[in-house]
mmCIF file of C-alpha atoms in Angstrom:
data_model
loop_
_atom_site.group_PDB
_atom_site.id
_atom_site.type_symbol
_atom_site.label_atom_id
_atom_site.label_comp_id
_atom_site.label_asym_id
_atom_site.label_seq_id
_atom_site.Cartn_x
_atom_site.Cartn_y
_atom_site.Cartn_z
ATOM 1 C CA SER A 1 -12.634 3.244 -15.730
ATOM 2 C CA GLN A 2 -10.407 4.683 -13.011
ATOM 3 C CA LYS A 3 -6.752 3.704 -13.455
ATOM 4 C CA ILE A 4 -3.273 4.497 -11.933
ATOM 5 C CA GLU A 5 -0.233 3.782 -14.052
ATOM 6 C CA GLN A 6 3.331 3.928 -12.967
ATOM 7 C CA ASN A 7 6.052 4.172 -15.585
ATOM 8 C CA SER A 8 7.907 1.029 -16.670
ATOM 9 C CA GLU A 9 7.992 -1.809 -14.222
ATOM 10 C CA ALA A 10 11.754 -1.449 -13.869
ATOM 11 C CA LEU A 11 14.143 1.509 -13.870
ATOM 12 C CA ASN A 12 17.930 1.267 -13.717
ATOM 13 C CA ILE A 13 20.106 4.343 -13.099
ATOM 14 C CA GLN A 14 23.729 4.923 -12.201
ATOM 15 C CA GLU A 15 24.605 6.029 -8.742
ATOM 16 C CA GLY A 16 24.754 9.735 -8.217
ATOM 17 C CA LYS A 17 22.169 10.451 -10.876
ATOM 18 C CA THR A 18 18.620 11.600 -10.371
ATOM 19 C CA ALA A 19 15.843 9.025 -10.657
ATOM 20 C CA THR A 20 12.517 10.264 -11.816
ATOM 21 C CA LEU A 21 9.407 7.960 -11.370
ATOM 22 C CA THR A 22 6.020 8.823 -12.990
ATOM 23 C CA CYS A 23 2.530 8.197 -11.602
ATOM 24 C CA ASN A 24 -0.294 8.900 -14.043
ATOM 25 C CA TYR A 25 -3.998 8.615 -13.352
ATOM 26 C CA THR A 26 -7.214 8.686 -15.247
ATOM 27 C CA ASN A 27 -10.768 9.354 -14.213
ATOM 28 C CA TYR A 28 -9.817 10.501 -10.811
ATOM 29 C CA SER A 29 -9.881 13.829 -9.037
ATOM 30 C CA PRO A 30 -7.673 13.132 -6.075
ATOM 31 C CA ALA A 31 -7.475 15.463 -3.196
ATOM 32 C CA TYR A 32 -3.796 14.124 -2.578
ATOM 33 C CA LEU A 33 -1.440 11.550 -3.514
ATOM 34 C CA GLN A 34 1.059 9.576 -1.410
ATOM 35 C CA TRP A 35 4.347 7.752 -2.227
ATOM 36 C CA TYR A 36 5.560 4.616 -0.524
ATOM 37 C CA ARG A 37 8.750 2.634 -0.645
ATOM 38 C CA GLN A 38 8.554 -1.183 -0.673
ATOM 39 C CA ASP A 39 11.553 -3.495 -0.073
ATOM 40 C CA PRO A 40 11.315 -7.157 -1.249
ATOM 41 C CA GLY A 41 9.340 -9.225 1.104
ATOM 42 C CA ARG A 42 8.419 -6.201 3.303
ATOM 43 C CA GLY A 43 5.491 -3.963 3.733
ATOM 44 C CA PRO A 44 5.449 -0.484 2.139
ATOM 45 C CA VAL A 45 6.786 2.401 4.043
ATOM 46 C CA PHE A 46 5.183 5.932 3.720
ATOM 47 C CA LEU A 47 7.598 8.591 2.230
ATOM 48 C CA LEU A 48 5.655 11.725 1.163
ATOM 49 C CA LEU A 49 2.114 13.249 0.729
ATOM 50 C CA ILE A 50 1.325 15.969 -1.634
ATOM 51 C CA ARG A 51 -1.987 17.775 -1.779
ATOM 52 C CA GLU A 52 -3.820 18.892 -4.846
ATOM 53 C CA ASN A 53 -3.164 22.560 -4.121
ATOM 54 C CA GLU A 54 0.672 21.996 -3.600
ATOM 55 C CA LYS A 55 2.871 21.980 -6.697
ATOM 56 C CA GLU A 56 5.884 20.499 -5.045
ATOM 57 C CA LYS A 57 6.972 18.860 -1.752
ATOM 58 C CA ARG A 58 10.613 17.990 -0.643
ATOM 59 C CA LYS A 59 12.072 15.728 1.972
ATOM 60 C CA GLU A 60 15.815 15.535 2.102
ATOM 61 C CA ARG A 61 16.868 13.956 -1.344
ATOM 62 C CA LEU A 62 13.246 13.331 -2.232
ATOM 63 C CA LYS A 63 11.009 15.656 -4.252
ATOM 64 C CA VAL A 64 7.434 15.095 -5.459
ATOM 65 C CA THR A 65 5.426 17.194 -7.959
ATOM 66 C CA PHE A 66 1.623 17.047 -8.528
ATOM 67 C CA ASP A 67 0.175 18.316 -11.747
ATOM 68 C CA THR A 68 -3.715 17.943 -11.645
ATOM 69 C CA THR A 69 -3.987 19.317 -15.159
ATOM 70 C CA LEU A 70 -1.680 16.640 -16.599
ATOM 71 C CA LYS A 71 -3.006 14.183 -14.025
ATOM 72 C CA GLN A 72 0.450 13.269 -13.071
ATOM 73 C CA SER A 73 2.903 13.052 -10.187
ATOM 74 C CA LEU A 74 6.568 12.835 -10.530
ATOM 75 C CA PHE A 75 8.842 11.425 -7.852
ATOM 76 C CA HIS A 76 12.506 12.328 -7.983
ATOM 77 C CA ILE A 77 15.424 10.974 -5.909
ATOM 78 C CA THR A 78 18.547 13.167 -6.208
ATOM 79 C CA ALA A 79 22.145 11.889 -5.800
ATOM 80 C CA SER A 80 20.808 8.390 -5.887
ATOM 81 C CA GLN A 81 22.499 5.614 -3.974
ATOM 82 C CA PRO A 82 22.366 1.782 -4.155
ATOM 83 C CA ALA A 83 20.463 1.830 -0.800
ATOM 84 C CA ASP A 84 17.628 3.581 -2.636
ATOM 85 C CA SER A 85 16.964 0.489 -4.778
ATOM 86 C CA ALA A 86 13.383 -0.672 -3.979
ATOM 87 C CA THR A 87 9.895 -0.577 -5.464
ATOM 88 C CA TYR A 88 8.122 2.771 -5.222
ATOM 89 C CA LEU A 89 4.375 2.835 -5.138
ATOM 90 C CA CYS A 90 2.033 5.834 -5.578
ATOM 91 C CA ALA A 91 -1.321 5.923 -3.973
ATOM 92 C CA LEU A 92 -4.222 8.314 -4.176
ATOM 93 C CA ARG A 93 -7.625 8.831 -2.530
ATOM 94 C CA ALA A 94 -10.152 10.315 -4.862
ATOM 95 C CA GLY A 95 -13.081 12.541 -3.988
ATOM 96 C CA SER A 96 -15.344 10.864 -1.502
ATOM 97 C CA ALA A 97 -13.673 7.496 -1.582
ATOM 98 C CA ARG A 98 -13.032 5.928 1.654
ATOM 99 C CA GLN A 99 -9.898 4.029 0.726
ATOM 100 C CA LEU A 100 -6.571 4.468 -1.005
ATOM 101 C CA THR A 101 -5.880 3.089 -4.430
ATOM 102 C CA PHE A 102 -2.404 1.911 -5.181
ATOM 103 C CA GLY A 103 -0.411 1.703 -8.384
ATOM 104 C CA SER A 104 1.545 -1.350 -9.340
ATOM 105 C CA GLY A 105 4.833 0.315 -8.472
ATOM 106 C CA THR A 106 8.163 1.018 -10.201
ATOM 107 C CA GLN A 107 11.133 -1.131 -9.293
ATOM 108 C CA LEU A 108 14.254 1.073 -9.041
ATOM 109 C CA THR A 109 17.766 -0.246 -9.245
ATOM 110 C CA VAL A 110 20.620 2.114 -8.484
ATOM 111 C CA LEU A 111 23.802 0.701 -9.923
ATOM 112 C CA PRO A 112 27.142 1.335 -8.073
ATOM 113 C CA ASP B 1 8.597 -0.319 20.063
ATOM 114 C CA GLY B 2 5.326 0.508 18.241
ATOM 115 C CA GLY B 3 4.210 -1.091 15.085
ATOM 116 C CA ILE B 4 2.211 -3.788 13.238
ATOM 117 C CA THR B 5 2.905 -7.498 13.726
ATOM 118 C CA GLN B 6 1.745 -9.996 11.127
ATOM 119 C CA SER B 7 2.052 -13.742 11.651
ATOM 120 C CA PRO B 8 3.061 -16.204 10.381
ATOM 121 C CA LYS B 9 5.498 -14.906 7.847
ATOM 122 C CA TYR B 10 4.884 -17.926 5.599
ATOM 123 C CA LEU B 11 1.697 -20.039 5.542
ATOM 124 C CA PHE B 12 0.718 -23.009 3.509
ATOM 125 C CA ARG B 13 -2.932 -23.905 2.802
ATOM 126 C CA LYS B 14 -4.239 -27.342 1.708
ATOM 127 C CA GLU B 15 -7.284 -27.687 -0.522
ATOM 128 C CA GLY B 16 -10.538 -27.039 1.196
ATOM 129 C CA GLN B 17 -8.853 -25.554 4.283
ATOM 130 C CA ASN B 18 -9.596 -22.244 5.951
ATOM 131 C CA VAL B 19 -6.466 -20.403 7.260
ATOM 132 C CA THR B 20 -6.243 -17.338 9.422
ATOM 133 C CA LEU B 21 -3.697 -14.628 9.157
ATOM 134 C CA SER B 22 -2.941 -12.631 12.315
ATOM 135 C CA CYS B 23 -2.472 -8.805 12.531
ATOM 136 C CA GLU B 24 -1.815 -6.984 15.751
ATOM 137 C CA GLN B 25 -1.010 -3.257 16.283
ATOM 138 C CA ASN B 26 0.141 -1.323 19.169
ATOM 139 C CA LEU B 27 -0.111 2.091 17.674
ATOM 140 C CA ASN B 28 -3.428 2.824 19.138
ATOM 141 C CA HIS B 29 -4.813 3.261 15.611
ATOM 142 C CA ASP B 30 -8.545 3.156 15.025
ATOM 143 C CA ALA B 31 -8.452 1.895 11.416
ATOM 144 C CA MET B 32 -7.128 -1.310 10.097
ATOM 145 C CA TYR B 33 -6.837 -2.793 6.576
ATOM 146 C CA TRP B 34 -6.055 -6.008 4.641
ATOM 147 C CA TYR B 35 -4.462 -5.898 1.232
ATOM 148 C CA ARG B 36 -3.447 -8.577 -1.104
ATOM 149 C CA GLN B 37 -0.397 -8.108 -3.465
ATOM 150 C CA ASP B 38 0.290 -10.250 -6.458
ATOM 151 C CA PRO B 39 3.458 -10.047 -8.544
ATOM 152 C CA GLY B 40 3.578 -6.955 -10.661
ATOM 153 C CA GLN B 41 0.352 -5.694 -9.295
ATOM 154 C CA GLY B 42 -0.595 -3.021 -7.003
ATOM 155 C CA LEU B 43 -2.139 -3.546 -3.567
ATOM 156 C CA ARG B 44 -5.778 -4.562 -3.659
ATOM 157 C CA LEU B 45 -8.098 -3.855 -0.691
ATOM 158 C CA ILE B 46 -9.756 -6.935 0.789
ATOM 159 C CA TYR B 47 -11.368 -5.577 3.962
ATOM 160 C CA TYR B 48 -11.102 -2.516 6.197
ATOM 161 C CA SER B 49 -12.292 -1.478 9.633
ATOM 162 C CA GLN B 50 -12.567 1.983 11.012
ATOM 163 C CA ILE B 51 -13.834 1.017 14.516
ATOM 164 C CA VAL B 52 -14.216 -2.024 16.658
ATOM 165 C CA ASN B 53 -17.035 -4.419 15.767
ATOM 166 C CA ASP B 54 -17.402 -2.732 12.372
ATOM 167 C CA PHE B 55 -15.772 -3.552 8.978
ATOM 168 C CA GLN B 56 -16.487 -3.046 5.288
ATOM 169 C CA LYS B 57 -15.654 -4.934 2.212
ATOM 170 C CA GLY B 58 -12.982 -3.822 -0.146
ATOM 171 C CA ASP B 59 -12.585 -4.472 -3.837
ATOM 172 C CA ILE B 60 -11.898 -8.207 -3.534
ATOM 173 C CA ALA B 61 -13.633 -9.475 -0.396
ATOM 174 C CA GLU B 62 -15.068 -12.617 -1.936
ATOM 175 C CA GLY B 63 -13.554 -15.778 -0.244
ATOM 176 C CA TYR B 64 -12.273 -13.854 2.726
ATOM 177 C CA SER B 65 -13.633 -12.884 6.210
ATOM 178 C CA VAL B 66 -12.500 -10.613 9.036
ATOM 179 C CA SER B 67 -13.389 -9.797 12.592
ATOM 180 C CA ARG B 68 -12.608 -6.770 14.671
ATOM 181 C CA GLU B 69 -13.319 -7.661 18.350
ATOM 182 C CA LYS B 70 -10.415 -5.657 19.749
ATOM 183 C CA LYS B 71 -8.866 -2.360 18.604
ATOM 184 C CA GLU B 72 -5.442 -3.865 18.353
ATOM 185 C CA SER B 73 -6.447 -7.056 16.346
ATOM 186 C CA PHE B 74 -7.790 -7.557 12.840
ATOM 187 C CA PRO B 75 -7.472 -11.250 11.776
ATOM 188 C CA LEU B 76 -8.100 -12.338 8.228
ATOM 189 C CA THR B 77 -9.500 -15.776 7.285
ATOM 190 C CA VAL B 78 -8.917 -17.054 3.873
ATOM 191 C CA THR B 79 -11.716 -19.519 3.240
ATOM 192 C CA SER B 80 -11.917 -22.431 0.952
ATOM 193 C CA ALA B 81 -14.106 -20.408 -1.272
ATOM 194 C CA GLN B 82 -11.054 -18.331 -2.304
ATOM 195 C CA LYS B 83 -9.855 -20.373 -5.189
ATOM 196 C CA ASN B 84 -6.656 -18.545 -5.863
ATOM 197 C CA PRO B 85 -5.269 -17.613 -2.438
ATOM 198 C CA THR B 86 -1.511 -17.676 -3.281
ATOM 199 C CA ALA B 87 -0.357 -14.127 -2.696
ATOM 200 C CA PHE B 88 1.492 -11.745 -0.306
ATOM 201 C CA TYR B 89 -1.024 -10.437 2.308
ATOM 202 C CA LEU B 90 -0.406 -7.066 3.885
ATOM 203 C CA CYS B 91 -2.090 -5.598 7.055
ATOM 204 C CA ALA B 92 -2.008 -1.776 7.655
ATOM 205 C CA SER B 93 -3.303 0.634 10.153
ATOM 206 C CA SER B 94 -4.006 4.371 10.244
ATOM 207 C CA LYS B 95 -4.726 6.817 13.035
ATOM 208 C CA ALA B 96 -8.424 7.344 12.466
ATOM 209 C CA GLY B 97 -9.222 6.216 8.898
ATOM 210 C CA GLY B 98 -9.457 9.892 8.113
ATOM 211 C CA TYR B 99 -9.007 11.567 4.777
ATOM 212 C CA TRP B 100 -5.456 12.490 5.166
ATOM 213 C CA ASP B 101 -4.292 9.292 6.947
ATOM 214 C CA ILE B 102 -0.953 7.718 6.293
ATOM 215 C CA GLN B 103 -1.095 4.031 6.380
ATOM 216 C CA TYR B 104 1.565 1.886 8.518
ATOM 217 C CA PHE B 105 2.163 -1.620 7.207
ATOM 218 C CA GLY B 106 3.284 -4.922 8.716
ATOM 219 C CA ALA B 107 5.916 -7.100 7.164
ATOM 220 C CA GLY B 108 3.317 -9.317 5.466
ATOM 221 C CA THR B 109 2.289 -13.011 5.222
ATOM 222 C CA ARG B 110 3.162 -15.076 2.203
ATOM 223 C CA LEU B 111 0.498 -17.686 1.536
ATOM 224 C CA SER B 112 0.914 -20.633 -0.691
ATOM 225 C CA VAL B 113 -1.246 -23.486 -1.612
ATOM 226 C CA LEU B 114 0.004 -27.133 -1.172
#
């Protein structure tokens, strides 16, 4: 069956370090992958989209990689800040699918 | 100020009762979506609509109904047939429901059973 897995439900890191979140998928051939941020009690907010033919995408302190051979995307936040604390969701659309499928998210806490 | 407005923020349902969650957008988007989010789980698609007067079932449509009479509005009714309705409900929209579309979300409605 098709599945999206995001690494450990919770990740704690020290302020100033780089946070790395993982999104693995099985039995998909996604044309692209999206990352969203969700704060408690709020709706997700779009951050980045990376296409299958792109290896890496950057936006300010954020970087996303996409390895279709490993079936994995990595999401990096450099110089992390307590304000980066949130749940981060990956989502992909596979092949001819008409909808996005979301992972369960990784809750990131940046400790001051 | 463009965006998606969901109301109410909190909603309580009694046994056997139908309740309706409101979703309005002023982004001029064609496509709208309803998701359900349970603790520790990803978003699961309930219904989506790519055009007025047309909608499709998502992965967990049973016990829910929708309508799309206006472009701006996509209300979700949680019927009494939905036996486990307690969850966080999110409405989203996208420009055209196209392949590369980014989804914009409302702030959500938290539904609980009395």
